[in-house]
Short mmCIF file of C-alpha atoms and ligand atoms in Angstrom, two decimals:
data_model
loop_
_atom_site.label_atom_id
_atom_site.label_comp_id
_atom_site.label_asym_id
_atom_site.label_seq_id
_atom_site.Cartn_x
_atom_site.Cartn_y
_atom_site.Cartn_z
CA GLN A 13 51.34 41.19 11.57
CA GLU A 14 52.88 40.66 7.94
CA ASN A 15 56.02 41.80 9.41
CA HIS A 16 56.09 38.32 12.11
CA LYS A 17 56.69 36.29 9.17
CA GLY A 18 59.63 35.05 9.82
CA ARG A 19 60.61 35.57 12.68
CA ASP A 20 60.92 33.37 15.74
CA ASP A 21 57.37 33.42 17.44
CA SER A 22 57.83 31.89 19.62
CA ARG A 23 60.95 33.35 21.35
CA PHE A 24 58.21 37.21 20.85
CA LEU A 25 54.88 35.30 22.94
CA ASP A 26 55.88 35.61 25.82
CA GLN A 27 55.50 39.32 25.36
CA PHE A 28 52.04 39.15 23.66
CA LEU A 29 49.48 42.26 24.98
CA PRO A 30 46.62 41.24 25.47
CA CYS A 31 43.99 43.29 23.52
CA SER A 32 42.23 44.20 26.13
CA SER A 33 44.75 45.05 28.32
CA SER A 34 48.46 45.37 29.56
CA LEU A 35 48.68 41.61 31.01
CA SER A 36 51.03 39.54 29.25
CA LEU A 37 49.66 35.41 28.49
CA PRO A 38 50.31 33.86 31.96
CA GLY A 39 52.08 30.40 32.15
CA PRO A 40 54.83 28.95 34.74
CA PRO A 41 58.15 30.36 34.14
CA GLY A 42 61.22 29.88 32.24
CA HIS A 43 61.51 26.84 30.81
CA PHE A 44 60.25 24.61 33.57
CA LEU A 45 58.74 21.94 32.06
CA ILE A 46 61.97 20.90 29.03
CA GLY A 47 63.52 17.99 31.46
CA ASN A 48 59.21 17.13 33.01
CA MET A 49 57.97 16.30 29.64
CA MET A 50 59.72 13.27 29.62
CA GLU A 51 58.63 11.58 32.21
CA LEU A 52 55.23 13.03 32.35
CA LYS A 53 54.18 11.25 29.29
CA HIS A 54 54.02 8.49 31.68
CA ASP A 55 52.79 10.73 33.91
CA HIS A 56 49.03 11.92 33.09
CA LEU A 57 49.75 15.21 31.36
CA PRO A 58 45.77 16.69 31.22
CA ILE A 59 45.66 16.25 34.64
CA HIS A 60 49.02 18.28 35.56
CA LEU A 61 48.45 20.43 32.86
CA THR A 62 44.37 21.08 34.12
CA ASN A 63 46.44 22.01 37.29
CA LEU A 64 48.16 24.24 35.39
CA ALA A 65 44.59 25.83 34.79
CA GLN A 66 44.16 26.53 38.47
CA ARG A 67 47.37 29.19 38.59
CA TYR A 68 47.24 30.19 34.92
CA GLY A 69 43.67 30.59 34.24
CA SER A 70 41.71 29.32 31.40
CA ILE A 71 44.53 30.82 28.85
CA TYR A 72 48.04 30.35 29.51
CA ARG A 73 51.92 30.26 27.44
CA LEU A 74 53.75 27.03 28.10
CA LYS A 75 57.79 26.89 27.52
CA CYS A 76 58.68 23.14 25.67
CA GLY A 77 62.22 23.13 24.20
CA THR A 78 62.55 25.79 21.36
CA THR A 79 58.82 25.97 21.17
CA THR A 80 55.54 27.90 23.43
CA MET A 81 52.21 26.08 22.90
CA VAL A 82 49.26 28.16 24.43
CA VAL A 83 46.61 25.46 26.51
CA LEU A 84 42.77 26.08 26.47
CA ASN A 85 41.46 24.89 29.79
CA SER A 86 37.81 26.08 29.34
CA SER A 87 35.02 25.23 27.27
CA GLU A 88 34.61 28.79 26.56
CA VAL A 89 37.76 29.41 25.32
CA ILE A 90 38.59 26.06 23.22
CA ARG A 91 35.10 26.98 20.96
CA GLU A 92 36.54 30.37 20.66
CA ALA A 93 39.70 28.96 19.17
CA LEU A 94 38.52 25.76 17.14
CA VAL A 95 34.46 26.53 16.44
CA LYS A 96 34.36 30.79 16.38
CA LYS A 97 37.53 30.64 14.38
CA TRP A 98 38.08 27.56 12.83
CA CYS A 99 39.31 29.08 9.91
CA ASP A 100 42.26 30.96 12.46
CA PHE A 101 42.89 27.77 13.85
CA ALA A 102 42.78 24.58 11.86
CA GLY A 103 46.01 24.36 11.37
CA ARG A 104 48.22 21.01 12.01
CA PRO A 105 52.27 21.68 13.95
CA ILE A 106 54.73 20.66 11.10
CA SER A 107 56.52 17.16 13.15
CA TYR A 108 59.55 15.10 12.47
CA THR A 109 57.20 12.74 14.58
CA GLY A 110 53.86 12.87 12.45
CA ASN A 111 55.93 13.01 9.36
CA ILE A 112 56.94 9.06 9.55
CA VAL A 113 53.94 8.28 10.67
CA SER A 114 51.57 10.55 8.06
CA GLY A 115 53.53 10.00 5.37
CA GLY A 116 54.55 13.03 4.94
CA GLY A 117 51.53 15.00 5.83
CA CYS A 118 49.39 12.47 3.36
CA ASN A 119 46.28 11.84 5.97
CA ILE A 120 43.86 13.61 7.62
CA SER A 121 44.82 14.03 11.10
CA LEU A 122 47.99 15.26 10.95
CA GLY A 123 47.67 17.03 7.47
CA ASP A 124 47.72 21.01 7.64
CA TYR A 125 44.19 23.20 6.38
CA THR A 126 45.77 22.95 2.59
CA GLU A 127 43.53 22.45 -0.24
CA LYS A 128 44.65 19.00 -0.25
CA TRP A 129 43.90 18.57 2.35
CA LYS A 130 40.30 20.10 1.88
CA ALA A 131 40.22 18.06 -1.16
CA GLN A 132 40.97 14.39 1.01
CA HIS A 133 39.04 15.05 3.69
CA ARG A 134 35.70 16.16 1.78
CA LEU A 135 36.35 12.30 -0.47
CA VAL A 136 36.07 10.75 3.75
CA HIS A 137 33.21 12.74 4.62
CA SER A 138 31.78 12.08 1.75
CA SER A 139 32.40 8.51 1.69
CA LEU A 140 32.26 7.80 5.22
CA GLN A 141 28.77 9.69 5.83
CA ARG A 142 27.52 7.28 2.74
CA CYS A 143 29.11 3.88 4.19
CA CYS A 144 27.95 4.58 7.47
CA LYS A 145 23.95 5.20 6.12
CA LYS A 146 23.77 2.37 4.59
CA SER A 147 25.39 -0.96 6.50
CA LEU A 148 27.16 1.34 9.79
CA HIS A 149 23.57 0.63 11.90
CA ASP A 150 24.13 -3.85 11.09
CA VAL A 151 27.87 -3.33 11.17
CA ILE A 152 27.79 -2.22 15.02
CA GLU A 153 25.28 -4.50 16.27
CA ARG A 154 27.09 -7.47 14.68
CA GLN A 155 29.99 -7.78 16.34
CA ALA A 156 28.64 -6.22 19.66
CA LEU A 157 26.25 -9.61 19.42
CA HIS A 158 30.16 -11.37 18.51
CA LEU A 159 31.02 -10.09 22.07
CA LEU A 160 28.72 -10.81 23.65
CA LYS A 161 29.62 -14.53 22.86
CA VAL A 162 32.98 -13.61 23.57
CA LEU A 163 31.89 -12.76 26.85
CA MET A 164 29.93 -15.91 27.37
CA GLY A 165 32.25 -17.97 26.92
CA TYR A 166 34.43 -17.18 30.51
CA LYS A 167 31.51 -18.54 32.33
CA GLY A 168 31.97 -15.52 34.80
CA ARG A 169 36.30 -16.16 35.31
CA ALA A 170 37.89 -12.56 35.50
CA VAL A 171 39.23 -11.59 32.40
CA ASP A 172 40.91 -8.42 31.25
CA LEU A 173 38.49 -6.92 28.58
CA SER A 174 40.16 -4.91 26.85
CA GLU A 175 41.51 -7.07 23.37
CA ASP A 176 38.20 -8.15 22.08
CA PHE A 177 36.69 -4.03 23.05
CA THR A 178 40.27 -3.95 20.70
CA VAL A 179 39.25 -6.34 18.43
CA ALA A 180 34.68 -5.49 18.53
CA ALA A 181 35.85 -1.31 18.20
CA SER A 182 38.31 -3.12 15.04
CA ASN A 183 35.95 -5.08 13.73
CA VAL A 184 33.66 -2.39 12.54
CA ILE A 185 36.01 -0.30 11.26
CA THR A 186 37.93 -3.12 8.95
CA THR A 187 34.63 -4.38 8.11
CA LEU A 188 33.70 -0.82 7.14
CA ALA A 189 36.49 0.07 5.37
CA PHE A 190 37.13 -3.33 3.81
CA GLY A 191 34.74 -5.08 3.86
CA ILE A 192 36.57 -7.75 5.89
CA GLU A 193 36.34 -8.41 9.43
CA LYS A 194 40.00 -8.99 10.54
CA LEU A 195 42.62 -8.37 8.76
CA PRO A 196 45.54 -11.01 8.91
CA ASN A 197 46.49 -10.17 12.27
CA PRO A 198 45.79 -10.89 15.39
CA VAL A 199 47.11 -7.87 18.10
CA PHE A 200 45.73 -5.38 15.78
CA ALA A 201 46.31 -2.50 18.18
CA HIS A 202 50.59 -3.31 17.65
CA LEU A 203 50.37 -3.88 13.79
CA LEU A 204 49.34 0.48 13.98
CA LYS A 205 52.24 1.73 15.72
CA GLU A 206 54.34 -0.32 13.24
CA VAL A 207 54.42 1.91 10.11
CA VAL A 208 56.24 -0.32 8.21
CA ARG A 209 54.11 -3.25 7.99
CA ARG A 210 50.98 -0.93 8.53
CA ASP A 211 51.96 0.51 5.03
CA GLU A 212 52.58 -3.17 3.60
CA ILE A 213 49.36 -5.02 4.61
CA ILE A 214 46.89 -1.85 3.76
CA GLY A 215 48.92 -2.06 0.47
CA ARG A 216 48.06 -4.85 -0.01
CA HIS A 217 44.58 -3.88 0.69
CA LEU A 218 43.94 -1.50 -1.39
CA ASN A 219 45.12 -3.02 -4.17
CA ASN A 220 43.65 -6.13 -3.95
CA TYR A 221 41.31 -3.68 -3.37
CA LYS A 222 41.38 -2.34 -7.17
CA GLN A 223 42.21 -5.37 -8.75
CA SER A 224 38.52 -6.71 -8.23
CA GLN A 225 35.77 -6.81 -9.72
CA ASP A 226 34.45 -4.84 -5.60
CA LYS A 227 35.99 -1.81 -6.60
CA LYS A 228 33.02 -0.18 -7.61
CA ASN A 229 31.39 -1.23 -4.93
CA GLN A 230 31.14 2.04 -3.11
CA ASP A 231 28.75 0.57 -0.20
CA VAL A 232 32.51 0.13 2.43
CA ILE A 233 35.07 3.08 2.27
CA THR A 234 37.15 1.80 0.12
CA GLY A 235 36.26 1.22 -2.63
CA SER A 236 33.72 4.39 -1.73
CA LEU A 237 36.91 6.54 -1.72
CA LEU A 238 39.11 5.08 -4.68
CA GLN A 239 35.88 5.76 -6.82
CA GLY A 240 36.27 9.16 -6.07
CA LEU A 241 39.13 9.39 -6.47
CA ASP A 242 38.42 8.13 -11.18
CA ASN A 243 35.63 10.39 -10.23
CA GLN A 244 37.69 13.55 -8.67
CA ASN A 245 36.43 16.47 -11.15
CA THR A 246 38.52 19.72 -12.27
CA GLU A 247 38.87 21.74 -9.52
CA ASP A 248 41.03 18.19 -6.85
CA LYS A 249 42.02 16.53 -9.81
CA ALA A 250 45.32 17.21 -8.76
CA LEU A 251 45.14 16.77 -5.70
CA LEU A 252 45.01 13.81 -4.84
CA THR A 253 45.99 10.08 -5.71
CA ASP A 254 46.38 6.78 -3.69
CA ILE A 255 48.78 7.87 -0.64
CA HIS A 256 45.24 9.71 0.07
CA VAL A 257 43.70 6.62 0.54
CA HIS A 258 45.61 5.11 1.55
CA MET A 259 46.59 7.28 4.26
CA ALA A 260 42.88 8.15 5.10
CA THR A 261 41.95 4.55 5.68
CA VAL A 262 44.92 4.88 8.26
CA ASP A 263 43.94 7.76 10.04
CA LEU A 264 40.09 6.16 10.43
CA LEU A 265 41.37 2.42 11.33
CA ILE A 266 43.39 4.33 14.26
CA GLY A 267 41.00 6.37 15.00
CA GLY A 268 38.09 3.63 15.08
CA THR A 269 39.52 1.76 16.90
CA GLU A 270 42.24 2.64 20.13
CA THR A 271 39.71 5.35 20.52
CA THR A 272 36.32 3.31 21.06
CA ALA A 273 38.33 0.18 22.87
CA ALA A 274 39.60 2.91 25.99
CA TRP A 275 35.66 3.85 26.20
CA LEU A 276 34.50 0.71 27.01
CA ASN A 277 36.66 -0.01 29.32
CA TRP A 278 37.12 2.97 30.86
CA MET A 279 33.20 2.58 31.35
CA VAL A 280 32.99 -1.28 32.58
CA ALA A 281 35.56 0.62 35.85
CA PHE A 282 34.06 3.49 35.94
CA LEU A 283 30.53 0.97 36.66
CA LEU A 284 32.09 -0.97 39.00
CA HIS A 285 32.77 1.50 41.38
CA ARG A 286 28.63 2.77 41.48
CA PRO A 287 26.94 -0.25 41.32
CA GLU A 288 24.11 1.58 41.55
CA VAL A 289 24.62 3.69 38.96
CA GLN A 290 24.69 -0.16 36.42
CA GLU A 291 21.63 -1.46 37.76
CA LEU A 292 19.47 1.56 36.61
CA VAL A 293 20.63 1.11 32.99
CA TYR A 294 19.95 -1.88 33.36
CA GLU A 295 16.70 -1.54 34.99
CA GLU A 296 16.20 1.11 31.63
CA LEU A 297 17.22 -1.67 29.14
CA CYS A 298 14.69 -3.76 30.65
CA THR A 299 11.89 -1.71 31.56
CA VAL A 300 11.84 0.40 27.92
CA LEU A 301 13.13 -2.42 25.01
CA GLU A 302 11.26 -5.41 26.48
CA GLY A 303 13.58 -7.69 26.43
CA ARG A 304 14.95 -6.34 22.59
CA TYR A 305 17.92 -5.23 21.62
CA PRO A 306 18.22 -1.38 21.44
CA LYS A 307 18.26 0.13 17.66
CA TYR A 308 20.52 3.90 18.01
CA SER A 309 16.67 5.51 17.30
CA ASP A 310 15.49 4.44 20.56
CA ARG A 311 18.70 6.46 22.64
CA HIS A 312 15.82 9.01 23.36
CA ARG A 313 14.06 6.64 25.48
CA LEU A 314 17.23 5.99 27.31
CA PRO A 315 17.92 9.51 29.18
CA VAL A 316 20.06 7.14 31.87
CA LEU A 317 21.84 5.57 30.20
CA CYS A 318 23.15 8.37 27.99
CA SER A 319 24.03 10.02 31.46
CA LEU A 320 26.53 7.72 31.80
CA ILE A 321 28.03 7.62 28.00
CA SER A 322 28.24 11.52 28.47
CA GLU A 323 29.72 11.47 31.86
CA VAL A 324 32.23 8.39 30.92
CA LEU A 325 33.06 11.09 27.99
CA ARG A 326 33.66 13.81 30.50
CA LEU A 327 35.63 11.89 32.92
CA ARG A 328 38.08 10.36 30.25
CA PRO A 329 38.06 11.75 26.96
CA VAL A 330 39.35 9.36 25.16
CA ALA A 331 41.64 12.30 23.78
CA PRO A 332 42.84 14.16 26.45
CA LEU A 333 44.50 16.72 24.37
CA ALA A 334 43.17 16.67 21.40
CA VAL A 335 45.62 17.27 18.25
CA PRO A 336 47.67 19.80 18.64
CA HIS A 337 46.23 22.70 16.33
CA ARG A 338 48.78 25.91 14.46
CA ALA A 339 47.31 29.33 14.72
CA ILE A 340 46.91 29.71 10.67
CA ARG A 341 47.21 33.23 11.23
CA ASP A 342 47.41 36.07 13.13
CA SER A 343 44.64 35.77 15.78
CA SER A 344 43.37 36.38 18.97
CA ILE A 345 41.74 34.01 22.05
CA ALA A 346 39.87 35.49 25.31
CA GLY A 347 41.85 38.89 23.72
CA TYR A 348 45.09 37.55 23.91
CA PHE A 349 46.92 38.24 21.13
CA ILE A 350 48.37 35.13 19.23
CA PRO A 351 50.81 34.39 16.02
CA LYS A 352 50.41 32.76 13.18
CA ASN A 353 52.55 29.59 13.78
CA THR A 354 51.64 29.54 17.59
CA VAL A 355 50.87 25.75 18.61
CA ILE A 356 47.43 25.26 20.73
CA ILE A 357 47.19 22.67 23.03
CA PRO A 358 43.20 22.16 23.54
CA ASN A 359 43.37 21.37 26.83
CA LEU A 360 39.80 18.48 26.53
CA PHE A 361 40.49 16.95 30.02
CA GLY A 362 40.89 20.15 31.35
CA ALA A 363 37.56 21.74 29.96
CA HIS A 364 35.51 18.68 31.39
CA HIS A 365 36.22 18.92 34.82
CA ASP A 366 36.50 23.38 34.63
CA PRO A 367 35.50 23.48 38.41
CA GLU A 368 33.12 26.82 37.11
CA VAL A 369 30.86 24.21 34.47
CA TRP A 370 30.90 21.11 36.92
CA PRO A 371 29.96 20.66 40.72
CA ASP A 372 31.64 18.46 42.09
CA PRO A 373 33.62 17.56 38.97
CA TYR A 374 36.02 14.76 39.68
CA SER A 375 33.11 12.67 40.55
CA PHE A 376 30.98 10.10 38.46
CA LYS A 377 27.85 10.71 38.31
CA PRO A 378 25.95 10.24 35.71
CA GLU A 379 23.00 11.55 36.48
CA ARG A 380 24.55 15.28 36.74
CA PHE A 381 22.97 14.77 33.01
CA LEU A 382 20.08 13.96 34.04
CA ASN A 383 19.68 17.25 36.30
CA GLU A 384 19.65 19.21 32.68
CA GLY A 385 17.88 22.45 32.82
CA GLY A 386 17.94 23.75 36.64
CA GLY A 387 18.99 20.11 39.33
CA SER A 388 21.53 20.80 41.24
CA GLY A 389 23.51 18.28 39.36
CA GLY A 390 25.22 20.97 36.99
CA GLY A 391 26.97 20.62 34.32
CA SER A 392 24.78 20.79 30.27
CA THR A 393 26.17 18.92 26.95
CA ARG A 394 26.65 21.72 25.97
CA ASP A 395 30.35 22.36 27.65
CA LEU A 396 30.78 18.37 26.77
CA ILE A 397 33.65 18.66 23.72
CA PRO A 398 35.33 14.77 23.57
CA PHE A 399 35.10 15.41 19.64
CA GLY A 400 37.02 18.38 19.26
CA GLY A 401 34.50 21.29 17.04
CA GLY A 402 34.98 23.27 14.12
CA ALA A 403 36.61 22.47 11.04
CA ARG A 404 38.81 19.61 13.01
CA LEU A 405 36.09 18.58 15.13
CA CYS A 406 36.59 14.02 14.60
CA LEU A 407 35.49 12.90 11.61
CA GLY A 408 34.31 9.59 12.97
CA GLU A 409 32.23 11.19 15.73
CA SER A 410 28.91 10.10 14.44
CA VAL A 411 30.20 6.44 14.20
CA ALA A 412 31.81 7.40 17.78
CA LYS A 413 28.01 7.24 18.31
CA ILE A 414 26.42 5.33 17.64
CA GLU A 415 29.14 2.78 18.61
CA LEU A 416 29.51 3.75 22.64
CA PHE A 417 25.80 3.52 22.65
CA LEU A 418 24.78 0.60 20.73
CA PHE A 419 27.96 -2.19 22.57
CA SER A 420 26.79 -0.58 25.83
CA ALA A 421 23.71 -0.19 25.37
CA TYR A 422 23.81 -4.78 24.34
CA LEU A 423 26.73 -5.47 26.57
CA LEU A 424 24.69 -3.92 30.68
CA ARG A 425 21.24 -5.54 28.86
CA ASP A 426 23.16 -8.83 29.00
CA PHE A 427 26.11 -8.62 31.60
CA GLN A 428 26.54 -7.48 34.98
CA PHE A 429 29.83 -6.92 35.56
CA LEU A 430 31.16 -6.76 38.90
CA LEU A 431 34.78 -7.21 40.86
CA PRO A 432 36.25 -10.54 40.60
CA GLU A 433 36.63 -12.13 44.35
CA SER A 434 40.01 -12.22 44.57
CA GLU A 435 40.55 -8.33 43.81
CA THR A 436 40.35 -6.35 47.19
CA SER A 437 40.87 -2.97 44.97
CA LEU A 438 38.95 -2.15 42.35
CA PRO A 439 40.51 -0.30 38.75
CA ASP A 440 43.17 2.41 39.18
CA LEU A 441 40.67 5.40 37.55
CA ARG A 442 44.07 7.50 37.46
CA GLY A 443 44.59 6.14 33.45
CA VAL A 444 47.97 6.21 31.40
CA ALA A 445 47.72 9.16 29.56
CA SER A 446 49.15 9.28 25.57
CA VAL A 447 47.41 10.04 22.41
CA VAL A 448 44.19 8.97 23.93
CA LEU A 449 43.70 7.78 27.15
CA LYS A 450 43.73 4.32 28.50
CA ILE A 451 42.80 2.78 31.63
CA LYS A 452 45.49 0.28 33.43
CA SER A 453 44.78 -3.24 33.08
CA TYR A 454 41.98 -4.46 35.58
CA GLU A 455 40.23 -7.88 34.94
CA VAL A 456 36.20 -7.52 35.75
CA VAL A 457 33.71 -11.10 36.26
CA ALA A 458 31.15 -11.00 33.88
CA ARG A 459 28.12 -12.80 34.37
CA PRO A 460 24.91 -13.64 32.53
CA ARG A 461 21.94 -11.43 33.35
CA PRO A 462 18.44 -13.70 33.56
CA VAL A 463 16.96 -14.65 30.76
CA THR A 464 13.74 -12.80 31.51
CA ASN A 465 13.09 -8.96 32.81
CA PRO A 466 13.52 -8.47 36.26
C1 HEM B 527 40.53 13.86 15.41
C2 HEM B 527 37.80 11.87 19.56
C3 HEM B 527 35.98 8.49 17.33
C4 HEM B 527 38.68 9.42 13.05
C5 HEM B 527 39.30 13.56 16.67
C6 HEM B 527 40.12 14.32 17.89
C7 HEM B 527 39.85 13.87 19.22
C8 HEM B 527 38.41 12.89 18.47
C9 HEM B 527 39.41 15.42 20.18
C10 HEM B 527 40.77 15.60 18.22
C11 HEM B 527 40.07 16.88 17.61
C12 HEM B 527 40.84 18.65 17.28
O1 HEM B 527 42.30 18.63 16.37
O2 HEM B 527 40.64 19.24 17.64
C13 HEM B 527 37.06 11.41 19.09
C14 HEM B 527 36.41 10.33 20.44
C15 HEM B 527 36.12 8.86 20.05
C16 HEM B 527 36.47 9.27 18.53
C17 HEM B 527 36.19 11.18 22.41
C18 HEM B 527 35.60 7.78 20.71
C19 HEM B 527 35.08 8.25 21.59
C20 HEM B 527 36.87 7.74 16.22
C21 HEM B 527 35.96 7.45 15.40
C22 HEM B 527 37.24 7.34 13.73
C23 HEM B 527 37.67 9.15 14.76
C24 HEM B 527 36.03 6.26 15.88
C25 HEM B 527 36.88 7.19 12.86
C26 HEM B 527 36.01 5.85 12.28
C27 HEM B 527 39.01 10.19 13.19
C28 HEM B 527 40.52 11.89 12.25
C29 HEM B 527 40.45 12.49 13.79
C30 HEM B 527 39.96 12.40 14.77
C31 HEM B 527 40.25 11.02 10.64
C32 HEM B 527 40.83 13.51 12.90
C33 HEM B 527 40.43 14.79 13.01
C34 HEM B 527 41.28 15.98 12.14
O3 HEM B 527 42.52 15.84 12.11
O4 HEM B 527 39.95 16.60 11.24
N1 HEM B 527 39.09 12.89 17.12
N2 HEM B 527 37.88 10.45 18.44
N3 HEM B 527 37.85 9.18 16.20
N4 HEM B 527 39.32 11.57 14.58
FE1 HEM B 527 37.86 10.71 16.59
#
């Protein structure tokens, strides 16, 4: 395998021989996608890759310019690569744009699997755990109540809720990170795209934080991260600097805003398509909670709500192609030899629409999760992998799960979401895929539920 060093891996990837048979890794012939790649950016790339899986199977190669990528399309092969062989596929490909937005690879999501990355990951993971344990539930509850007030203020008018969902999700993560609710910009999502201004504002906050007495306040993530920097043990000492805290904060703000907000918008849209599901969730919330708002610990008593959450995550995993991985050594997937440096695309959207696992995969059927263990609905939470897995598992998974649960429970307890009377068509569920899979904007009426139980 050492002989591969220094060679252009993409060229000989074509000649892959599966370890167990003489067939080469399948895939579309030639540079099929080069011309189409830019167009596909605005179309639905995950659907396109999923359609190719019908022809080429759950693992295939794809040529794109000078790079050849390997696309994984079933939960089985994705788990083999990301979880079972995590130490072979924990790398990230280096890209020009990635380098610009990540301060030269100093963030968690785009940083390669190095000793520095591991130290940064340890630091962020432990800070996140500590702060979430103390205050996550309270912070989300406060934001959920605020969101209810905002919706009440619309007084039944038809509105596009995407901005309100973005503000709510953004407030959760900025409160956790800085102990403040809003960064000084009303359109936070846009701000995050402007790297320079983003860095200026986050840098200013970190500096203020360092100089303030709050520095030792480990209840907020930045306090905890900065304290962690001070306490670096000798092993990590030379590794991490302020830029790693800065970029990790950016990671959490970006990861924690767009994803949750996009998911909430999908959930409401799917419920407009099947209003009877909304009624079932509402009945369950009324019966189980007897008028109070839920806690995350109530989730085991709210299976209908949980099935709705799982089904929306299945149909619209908000990071449909995860983040590309890179093989950091020669390895294999499904018996195919995969050389070091190969770019791996985990097609989570494809895995969630695999007809071998999910009967009627394109239909919105939360009930499939209620029939787990023998029913006819098919599908199991084991095959649900919206957060990826292994060394690169979404760092915010536990934050996200609590947010999705509490926000949706609060919203569906207090409001009935309806298609505006003036609207003749239901929201378009095809979505627009970039890194985050979002729904095209649509309007909805949030009608307050009666205060008493039905
Ligand atoms: C990475 C999904 C919410 C922070 C990821 C990945 C996925 C994902 C698929 C890539 C995994 C891979 O590379 O294999 C989701 C979904 C969310 C969500 C579906 C909500 C519905 C969040 C939140 C945060 C967050 C709330 C922060 C608080 C991150 C970070 C990474 C990441 C930092 C990079 C991890 C790494 O490269 O090791 N997420 N995410 N995510 N997510 Fe999330």
